[in-house]
Amino acid sequence: MSSITSKPFGTTEDGKPIRLYTFTNAAGMSADVSDLGGVIVALRTPDRDGAFADITLGYETAEPYLRKGPYFGALIGRFANRLEGAAFELNGAEYALAKNDGDNTLHGGREGFDKKLWDAEIVEAPNGAGQALRLTYVSPDGEEGYPGTLRATVTYSLTDDNELVLDYEAVTDRDTIVNLTNHAYFNLAGHAAGDIGGHVLTIDADKFTPVNAACVPTGEIREVDGTPFDFRKPTPIGPGLAKTDDEQIRNGGGYDHNFVLNVGGEKLEKFAEVYEPTTGRVMEAFTTKPGVQFYSGNFLNGSEIGKGGAAYGKRSGLCLETQYFPNSMKHKNFPSPILRPGETYKHTTSYKFSAR
Ligand code: BGC
C-alpha cells in the first residue's frame, strides 16, 4: 500500500501555494505529482539490478511548468491534441477556440488544464492501493471557448505492483466535448539519458490515423501493416524514425500519431509495452480509451533545462497519450468526444513498471 507525503513546490503567479505530493509503495517505487496541472514530476523505478532511477522528464521547480512548454508530465484538457481550424460545431452552433498551433488549437488552448492549480485531496485509493491523490478542477462555462461548466477529477494511485493508475472523471452542465490525457515523457534509461531510439515498443493497434503536414488527422483510418507504424510485435523505435521517405514520418517529424487501439472500452486492458534493453526497464500501459498518441519527442531541442540541469534534446523522451482521436469533431467515423449533462466521462489509464 502506498502512502503520500507532501511539501511546498512554489507559488502561482497570483500567489497561491503549489504542492508536491510524493507517493511511496511497499516495493520502494516513488512518484512525485503536483497539484499544478497534475504534473507527474518524477517517477523512480528499478532496473534489472534493482537500482532506482527517475524515468520521466520534468523540472526541479514549479516555475517552468507555468510557462509555455512541452507539457512535461501534465494533465491535458479540455481537449487533448488538435482540433482543426481551432473550431468545432456542436448542436448546430460553432465554437471558436484559440489558435495556439498554427491555424489549429492544441492541448486545451492558451491556458489548458496543465496550467491550472487543481484542488487536492488525499483519499483512499479506489483499488485498495492505500492513499490516493484526488485532483479536481472546475472549468467555467466558456473557458477557452468550450461550452458548459466542466467538473474534472483525476485520481492518482500507486499499487505495490508498481502500477501508477490515473482514474479520470468529468461531468458537465451543458453539451460539450472532453478529451483528457496525461502528457508524461518517459525515458526508461533515466530522464537525462538522451535519445529514445533504442527503446523497444509494442502497441496493440492494427490501424492508425494518418495526418497532414500540420499534424492533424485527415479522417482516414489506415492499416499499420507494411508501414513504420506496425508495432504489433516488439520493435525498436529508431529504425522507423529514420524512414524519412515515408510521408507520415515526415508529416509527424517522426512519430506523432494516434493509434486506433485493438483494446480499450469498459475493461482496463494492456495496449502497449516499452522495453529499454540497457537497463532492462519495462513499462506496460493499460487503458479504457480508444486511442493513443505515440509522440517521439520530435520538438524537444535542448532548450528545456530540467531536473539536475538536464538539457532535454530531440527525442529524449516518448509519450503514450491515451485519448479520443485528435480532430474527432470533424470526422464522424472517429469515436465521439461529446459529453452531455447526466453522463459521466469515465476512463482509466495506468503504467506498470518492472525490469527483466
Ligand atoms: C502532440 C505534438 C506536440 C506535443 C506538445 C503532442 O501530444 O501530438 O504534436 O508537439 O504534444 O509538446
Short mmCIF file of C-alpha atoms and ligand atoms in Angstrom, two decimals:
data_model
loop_
_atom_site.label_atom_id
_atom_site.label_comp_id
_atom_site.label_asym_id
_atom_site.label_seq_id
_atom_site.Cartn_x
_atom_site.Cartn_y
_atom_site.Cartn_z
CA MET A 1 0.00 0.00 0.00
CA SER A 2 1.40 3.39 -0.80
CA SER A 3 1.44 6.42 1.42
CA ILE A 4 1.66 10.07 0.45
CA THR A 5 3.65 12.94 1.94
CA SER A 6 3.60 16.50 0.64
CA LYS A 7 5.70 19.64 0.63
CA PRO A 8 5.61 23.16 -0.86
CA PHE A 9 6.52 23.42 -4.57
CA GLY A 10 6.39 27.17 -5.26
CA THR A 11 3.54 29.59 -5.92
CA THR A 12 1.33 30.53 -8.86
CA GLU A 13 1.56 34.00 -10.46
CA ASP A 14 -1.30 35.15 -8.22
CA GLY A 15 0.48 33.85 -5.11
CA LYS A 16 -1.37 30.59 -4.45
CA PRO A 17 0.76 27.82 -2.90
CA ILE A 18 1.60 24.86 -5.15
CA ARG A 19 2.35 21.50 -3.53
CA LEU A 20 4.27 18.39 -4.47
CA TYR A 21 2.87 15.02 -3.34
CA THR A 22 5.21 12.03 -3.05
CA PHE A 23 3.80 8.51 -3.24
CA THR A 24 5.92 5.64 -1.92
CA ASN A 25 4.83 1.99 -2.14
CA ALA A 26 5.97 -1.15 -0.31
CA ALA A 27 8.32 -2.04 -3.19
CA GLY A 28 10.22 1.24 -2.83
CA MET A 29 8.94 2.84 -6.02
CA SER A 30 8.03 6.51 -5.67
CA ALA A 31 6.22 9.15 -7.69
CA ASP A 32 6.04 12.93 -7.31
CA VAL A 33 2.83 14.58 -8.51
CA SER A 34 1.92 18.26 -8.24
CA ASP A 35 -1.47 19.89 -7.85
CA LEU A 36 -0.26 22.30 -10.56
CA GLY A 37 -1.57 20.67 -13.75
CA GLY A 38 -1.50 17.25 -12.07
CA VAL A 39 2.07 17.09 -13.31
CA ILE A 40 3.99 13.85 -12.79
CA VAL A 41 7.28 15.50 -11.78
CA ALA A 42 9.27 12.32 -11.09
CA LEU A 43 8.88 8.53 -11.19
CA ARG A 44 11.57 6.36 -9.64
CA THR A 45 11.53 2.74 -10.83
CA PRO A 46 14.06 -0.13 -10.53
CA ASP A 47 16.26 -1.51 -13.32
CA ARG A 48 17.16 -5.21 -13.64
CA ASP A 49 19.73 -4.85 -10.80
CA GLY A 50 17.22 -3.15 -8.52
CA ALA A 51 18.76 0.32 -8.99
CA PHE A 52 16.16 3.10 -8.96
CA ALA A 53 16.23 5.99 -11.45
CA ASP A 54 13.87 8.82 -12.28
CA ILE A 55 12.40 7.93 -15.69
CA THR A 56 10.19 10.90 -16.52
CA LEU A 57 11.26 14.27 -17.95
CA GLY A 58 10.48 17.31 -15.84
CA TYR A 59 11.65 20.37 -13.95
CA GLU A 60 13.04 20.77 -10.48
CA THR A 61 10.73 23.64 -9.51
CA ALA A 62 7.17 24.70 -10.30
CA GLU A 63 8.07 27.93 -12.13
CA PRO A 64 8.93 26.45 -15.57
CA TYR A 65 5.68 24.46 -15.54
CA LEU A 66 3.82 27.79 -15.54
CA ARG A 67 5.47 28.86 -18.82
CA LYS A 68 4.52 27.67 -22.29
CA GLY A 69 6.45 24.44 -22.72
CA PRO A 70 6.31 20.84 -23.91
CA TYR A 71 3.67 19.84 -21.34
CA PHE A 72 6.08 17.64 -19.34
CA GLY A 73 4.06 15.17 -17.24
CA ALA A 74 0.91 17.31 -17.27
CA LEU A 75 -2.80 16.65 -17.45
CA ILE A 76 -4.22 17.94 -20.74
CA GLY A 77 -7.75 19.36 -21.11
CA ARG A 78 -10.35 20.14 -22.08
CA PHE A 79 -9.29 18.65 -25.35
CA ALA A 80 -6.05 16.72 -25.82
CA ASN A 81 -4.24 17.27 -29.14
CA ARG A 82 -5.52 19.18 -32.16
CA LEU A 83 -8.87 20.43 -33.42
CA GLU A 84 -8.60 21.66 -36.99
CA GLY A 85 -9.27 25.33 -37.65
CA ALA A 86 -9.47 25.88 -33.88
CA ALA A 87 -13.24 25.48 -34.00
CA PHE A 88 -15.93 22.83 -33.75
CA GLU A 89 -19.64 22.53 -34.37
CA LEU A 90 -21.97 21.12 -31.75
CA ASN A 91 -25.80 21.09 -31.92
CA GLY A 92 -25.62 23.45 -34.91
CA ALA A 93 -23.57 26.11 -33.08
CA GLU A 94 -19.97 26.94 -33.97
CA TYR A 95 -17.48 27.29 -31.10
CA ALA A 96 -14.27 29.26 -31.72
CA LEU A 97 -11.13 28.23 -29.85
CA ALA A 98 -7.62 29.66 -29.52
CA LYS A 99 -5.27 29.18 -32.48
CA ASN A 100 -2.21 28.18 -30.48
CA ASP A 101 -0.70 25.80 -33.04
CA GLY A 102 -0.72 27.44 -36.48
CA ASP A 103 -4.38 27.56 -37.56
CA ASN A 104 -5.35 24.87 -35.11
CA THR A 105 -5.91 24.50 -31.39
CA LEU A 106 -3.67 22.21 -29.34
CA HIS A 107 -3.98 20.73 -25.84
CA GLY A 108 -6.79 22.91 -24.50
CA GLY A 109 -5.80 26.32 -25.90
CA ARG A 110 -3.86 29.27 -24.47
CA GLU A 111 -4.16 28.13 -20.89
CA GLY A 112 -5.14 24.49 -20.68
CA PHE A 113 -5.71 22.26 -17.65
CA ASP A 114 -1.92 21.75 -17.44
CA LYS A 115 -1.57 25.34 -16.16
CA LYS A 116 -4.37 25.17 -13.59
CA LEU A 117 -3.94 24.70 -9.88
CA TRP A 118 -6.20 21.74 -9.08
CA ASP A 119 -7.86 21.19 -5.67
CA ALA A 120 -6.04 18.32 -3.99
CA GLU A 121 -7.38 15.83 -1.51
CA ILE A 122 -5.79 12.67 -0.12
CA VAL A 123 -8.35 9.87 -0.27
CA GLU A 124 -8.47 6.10 -0.03
CA ALA A 125 -7.39 4.54 -3.34
CA PRO A 126 -10.28 3.01 -5.33
CA ASN A 127 -8.14 -0.11 -5.98
CA GLY A 128 -7.04 -0.81 -2.37
CA ALA A 129 -3.61 0.73 -3.05
CA GLY A 130 -3.57 2.81 0.14
CA GLN A 131 -3.60 6.58 -0.14
CA ALA A 132 -4.55 8.21 -3.42
CA LEU A 133 -4.41 11.82 -4.58
CA ARG A 134 -7.67 13.20 -5.94
CA LEU A 135 -7.32 16.35 -8.03
CA THR A 136 -10.36 18.38 -9.05
CA TYR A 137 -10.64 21.29 -11.46
CA VAL A 138 -13.87 23.07 -12.31
CA SER A 139 -13.60 24.72 -15.70
CA PRO A 140 -16.14 27.55 -16.07
CA ASP A 141 -18.66 27.68 -18.91
CA GLY A 142 -16.97 29.32 -21.90
CA GLU A 143 -13.40 28.89 -20.65
CA GLU A 144 -11.08 28.79 -23.70
CA GLY A 145 -14.26 28.84 -25.82
CA TYR A 146 -15.64 25.49 -24.63
CA PRO A 147 -19.32 25.34 -23.63
CA GLY A 148 -20.53 24.09 -20.24
CA THR A 149 -19.11 24.06 -16.74
CA LEU A 150 -16.89 21.00 -16.69
CA ARG A 151 -16.02 19.40 -13.37
CA ALA A 152 -12.97 17.16 -13.91
CA THR A 153 -11.47 14.78 -11.36
CA VAL A 154 -8.29 12.77 -11.76
CA THR A 155 -7.32 10.31 -9.03
CA TYR A 156 -3.71 9.10 -8.90
CA SER A 157 -2.79 5.91 -7.05
CA LEU A 158 0.28 3.69 -6.89
CA THR A 159 -0.05 -0.05 -6.25
CA ASP A 160 2.56 -2.34 -4.69
CA ASP A 161 2.93 -3.91 -8.18
CA ASN A 162 4.49 -0.60 -9.29
CA GLU A 163 1.42 0.45 -11.26
CA LEU A 164 0.62 4.15 -11.37
CA VAL A 165 -3.11 4.44 -12.04
CA LEU A 166 -4.93 7.56 -13.28
CA ASP A 167 -8.73 7.46 -12.95
CA TYR A 168 -10.38 10.27 -14.92
CA GLU A 169 -13.93 11.54 -14.46
CA ALA A 170 -15.79 14.56 -15.78
CA VAL A 171 -19.33 15.89 -15.76
CA THR A 172 -20.87 18.89 -17.48
CA ASP A 173 -23.98 21.09 -17.17
CA ARG A 174 -24.26 21.70 -20.96
CA ASP A 175 -23.39 19.63 -24.01
CA THR A 176 -19.65 19.92 -24.52
CA ILE A 177 -16.59 17.97 -25.66
CA VAL A 178 -13.92 16.49 -23.45
CA ASN A 179 -10.70 14.60 -24.05
CA LEU A 180 -8.37 14.32 -21.07
CA THR A 181 -4.92 12.76 -21.04
CA ASN A 182 -1.56 12.86 -19.32
CA HIS A 183 1.47 14.05 -21.25
CA ALA A 184 4.31 12.28 -19.38
CA TYR A 185 7.55 11.89 -21.35
CA PHE A 186 9.27 8.61 -20.47
CA ASN A 187 12.88 7.61 -20.88
CA LEU A 188 13.30 4.22 -19.25
CA ALA A 189 17.11 4.58 -19.23
CA GLY A 190 16.70 7.65 -16.99
CA HIS A 191 15.19 11.07 -17.64
CA ALA A 192 18.55 12.55 -18.70
CA ALA A 193 19.73 9.56 -20.78
CA GLY A 194 19.09 11.12 -24.22
CA ASP A 195 17.76 9.55 -27.42
CA ILE A 196 14.89 7.03 -27.02
CA GLY A 197 15.58 5.35 -30.40
CA GLY A 198 16.79 2.17 -28.67
CA HIS A 199 13.55 1.69 -26.73
CA VAL A 200 11.57 -1.30 -27.96
CA LEU A 201 7.85 -0.58 -28.34
CA THR A 202 4.77 -2.72 -28.73
CA ILE A 203 1.36 -1.15 -29.45
CA ASP A 204 -1.74 -3.32 -29.82
CA ALA A 205 -3.14 -1.43 -32.82
CA ASP A 206 -3.88 -2.69 -36.35
CA LYS A 207 -4.67 0.83 -37.54
CA PHE A 208 -3.59 4.44 -37.11
CA THR A 209 -4.88 7.84 -38.21
CA PRO A 210 -2.62 9.50 -40.84
CA VAL A 211 -2.01 13.24 -40.50
CA ASN A 212 -1.50 16.19 -42.84
CA ALA A 213 1.59 18.40 -42.72
CA ALA A 214 0.11 20.31 -39.74
CA CYS A 215 -0.11 17.03 -37.82
CA VAL A 216 -3.92 16.92 -37.96
CA PRO A 217 -5.71 13.62 -38.74
CA THR A 218 -7.20 13.66 -42.23
CA GLY A 219 -10.05 11.31 -41.28
CA GLU A 220 -8.51 8.26 -42.91
CA ILE A 221 -8.03 5.15 -40.80
CA ARG A 222 -5.11 3.18 -42.25
CA GLU A 223 -3.76 -0.32 -41.64
CA VAL A 224 -0.32 -0.34 -39.97
CA ASP A 225 0.64 -3.46 -41.92
CA GLY A 226 3.72 -2.80 -44.07
CA THR A 227 4.28 0.71 -42.63
CA PRO A 228 6.70 2.09 -39.98
CA PHE A 229 3.60 2.22 -37.73
CA ASP A 230 3.45 -1.53 -37.25
CA PHE A 231 4.34 -2.05 -33.57
CA ARG A 232 2.20 -5.14 -33.14
CA LYS A 233 5.39 -7.06 -32.29
CA PRO A 234 8.20 -5.56 -30.12
CA THR A 235 10.02 -3.12 -32.44
CA PRO A 236 12.84 -0.64 -31.77
CA ILE A 237 11.74 2.95 -32.40
CA GLY A 238 14.93 4.26 -34.07
CA PRO A 239 14.68 2.47 -37.45
CA GLY A 240 11.13 3.77 -38.05
CA LEU A 241 12.20 7.31 -37.18
CA ALA A 242 14.90 7.03 -39.84
CA LYS A 243 12.33 6.25 -42.57
CA THR A 244 12.07 9.82 -43.79
CA ASP A 245 10.97 8.54 -47.20
CA ASP A 246 7.66 7.72 -45.50
CA GLU A 247 5.21 10.62 -45.89
CA GLN A 248 3.67 10.01 -42.45
CA ILE A 249 7.04 10.00 -40.68
CA ARG A 250 7.77 13.28 -42.50
CA ASN A 251 4.40 14.84 -41.62
CA GLY A 252 4.85 13.99 -37.95
CA GLY A 253 8.53 14.94 -37.87
CA GLY A 254 8.85 11.38 -36.52
CA TYR A 255 6.13 9.59 -34.60
CA ASP A 256 3.32 11.97 -33.64
CA HIS A 257 0.28 9.88 -34.48
CA ASN A 258 -2.88 8.48 -33.00
CA PHE A 259 -3.11 4.69 -32.97
CA VAL A 260 -6.52 3.01 -33.09
CA LEU A 261 -6.30 0.54 -30.23
CA ASN A 262 -7.49 -3.04 -30.60
CA VAL A 263 -8.32 -2.91 -26.88
CA GLY A 264 -9.99 -0.18 -24.85
CA GLY A 265 -13.57 0.03 -23.71
CA GLU A 266 -15.23 -0.93 -20.44
CA LYS A 267 -12.33 -3.11 -19.29
CA LEU A 268 -8.84 -1.85 -18.42
CA GLU A 269 -6.60 -3.70 -20.86
CA LYS A 270 -2.95 -3.64 -21.84
CA PHE A 271 -2.35 -1.66 -25.03
CA ALA A 272 1.40 -1.07 -25.04
CA GLU A 273 4.75 -2.14 -23.67
CA VAL A 274 8.05 -0.29 -23.73
CA TYR A 275 11.34 -2.08 -23.04
CA GLU A 276 14.72 -0.43 -22.61
CA PRO A 277 17.46 -3.02 -23.30
CA THR A 278 20.42 -1.42 -21.48
CA THR A 279 18.66 -1.17 -18.08
CA GLY A 280 16.01 -3.85 -18.60
CA ARG A 281 13.26 -1.46 -17.51
CA VAL A 282 9.78 -2.24 -18.77
CA MET A 283 6.67 -0.11 -18.84
CA GLU A 284 3.34 -1.77 -19.58
CA ALA A 285 0.45 0.58 -20.30
CA PHE A 286 -3.25 -0.15 -19.86
CA THR A 287 -6.31 1.88 -20.80
CA THR A 288 -10.04 2.06 -21.39
CA LYS A 289 -9.62 4.80 -24.01
CA PRO A 290 -9.95 4.12 -27.76
CA GLY A 291 -6.72 5.76 -28.94
CA VAL A 292 -3.16 6.64 -28.03
CA GLN A 293 -0.94 9.41 -29.37
CA PHE A 294 2.55 8.00 -29.70
CA TYR A 295 4.78 11.08 -29.74
CA SER A 296 8.54 10.55 -30.01
CA GLY A 297 9.57 13.93 -28.57
CA ASN A 298 10.36 15.38 -32.02
CA PHE A 299 10.02 19.02 -30.96
CA LEU A 300 12.38 18.84 -27.98
CA ASN A 301 15.55 20.72 -28.91
CA GLY A 302 17.70 21.02 -25.80
CA SER A 303 16.25 24.37 -24.77
CA GLU A 304 14.26 22.95 -21.84
CA ILE A 305 16.52 22.60 -18.82
CA GLY A 306 15.12 20.06 -16.40
CA LYS A 307 15.96 18.19 -13.24
CA GLY A 308 19.65 18.15 -12.33
CA GLY A 309 20.36 20.62 -15.16
CA ALA A 310 19.48 18.09 -17.89
CA ALA A 311 19.04 19.72 -21.33
CA TYR A 312 16.32 17.61 -22.95
CA GLY A 313 17.30 17.12 -26.58
CA LYS A 314 15.31 15.98 -29.60
CA ARG A 315 13.69 12.57 -28.97
CA SER A 316 14.96 12.28 -25.40
CA GLY A 317 11.55 11.14 -24.16
CA LEU A 318 8.44 9.44 -25.54
CA CYS A 319 4.77 9.94 -24.76
CA LEU A 320 1.87 7.50 -24.90
CA GLU A 321 -1.11 9.83 -24.51
CA THR A 322 -4.34 7.86 -24.24
CA GLN A 323 -7.26 9.74 -25.72
CA TYR A 324 -10.21 10.12 -28.07
CA PHE A 325 -8.78 10.68 -31.54
CA PRO A 326 -7.47 14.17 -32.37
CA ASN A 327 -9.74 16.21 -34.65
CA SER A 328 -12.63 13.93 -33.75
CA MET A 329 -15.30 16.63 -34.15
CA LYS A 330 -14.51 16.85 -37.91
CA HIS A 331 -14.60 13.14 -38.63
CA LYS A 332 -17.78 11.30 -37.74
CA ASN A 333 -16.03 7.93 -38.25
CA PHE A 334 -13.95 8.68 -35.12
CA PRO A 335 -15.33 7.92 -31.62
CA SER A 336 -17.33 10.90 -30.37
CA PRO A 337 -15.84 13.09 -27.61
CA ILE A 338 -19.22 14.70 -26.84
CA LEU A 339 -20.30 14.74 -23.17
CA ARG A 340 -23.86 15.65 -22.19
CA PRO A 341 -25.41 16.58 -18.84
CA GLY A 342 -26.29 13.46 -16.86
CA GLU A 343 -23.46 11.44 -18.43
CA THR A 344 -20.07 10.81 -16.83
CA TYR A 345 -16.84 10.78 -18.78
CA LYS A 346 -15.00 7.96 -17.02
CA HIS A 347 -11.68 6.50 -18.08
CA THR A 348 -8.67 4.79 -16.56
CA THR A 349 -5.09 4.65 -17.81
CA SER A 350 -2.22 3.01 -15.93
CA TYR A 351 1.51 2.49 -16.33
CA LYS A 352 3.14 -0.54 -14.71
CA PHE A 353 6.89 -0.68 -14.17
CA SER A 354 9.18 -3.70 -13.89
CA ALA A 355 12.54 -4.90 -15.24
CA ARG A 356 13.91 -8.03 -16.90
C1 BGC B 1 1.48 16.43 -29.92
C2 BGC B 1 2.71 17.05 -30.53
C3 BGC B 1 3.05 18.27 -29.71
C4 BGC B 1 3.30 17.85 -28.30
C5 BGC B 1 3.48 19.07 -27.44
C6 BGC B 1 1.83 16.00 -28.54
O1 BGC B 1 0.71 15.45 -27.94
O2 BGC B 1 0.97 15.39 -30.67
O3 BGC B 1 2.47 17.41 -31.87
O4 BGC B 1 4.14 18.94 -30.22
O5 BGC B 1 2.23 17.14 -27.79
O6 BGC B 1 4.57 19.00 -26.67
#
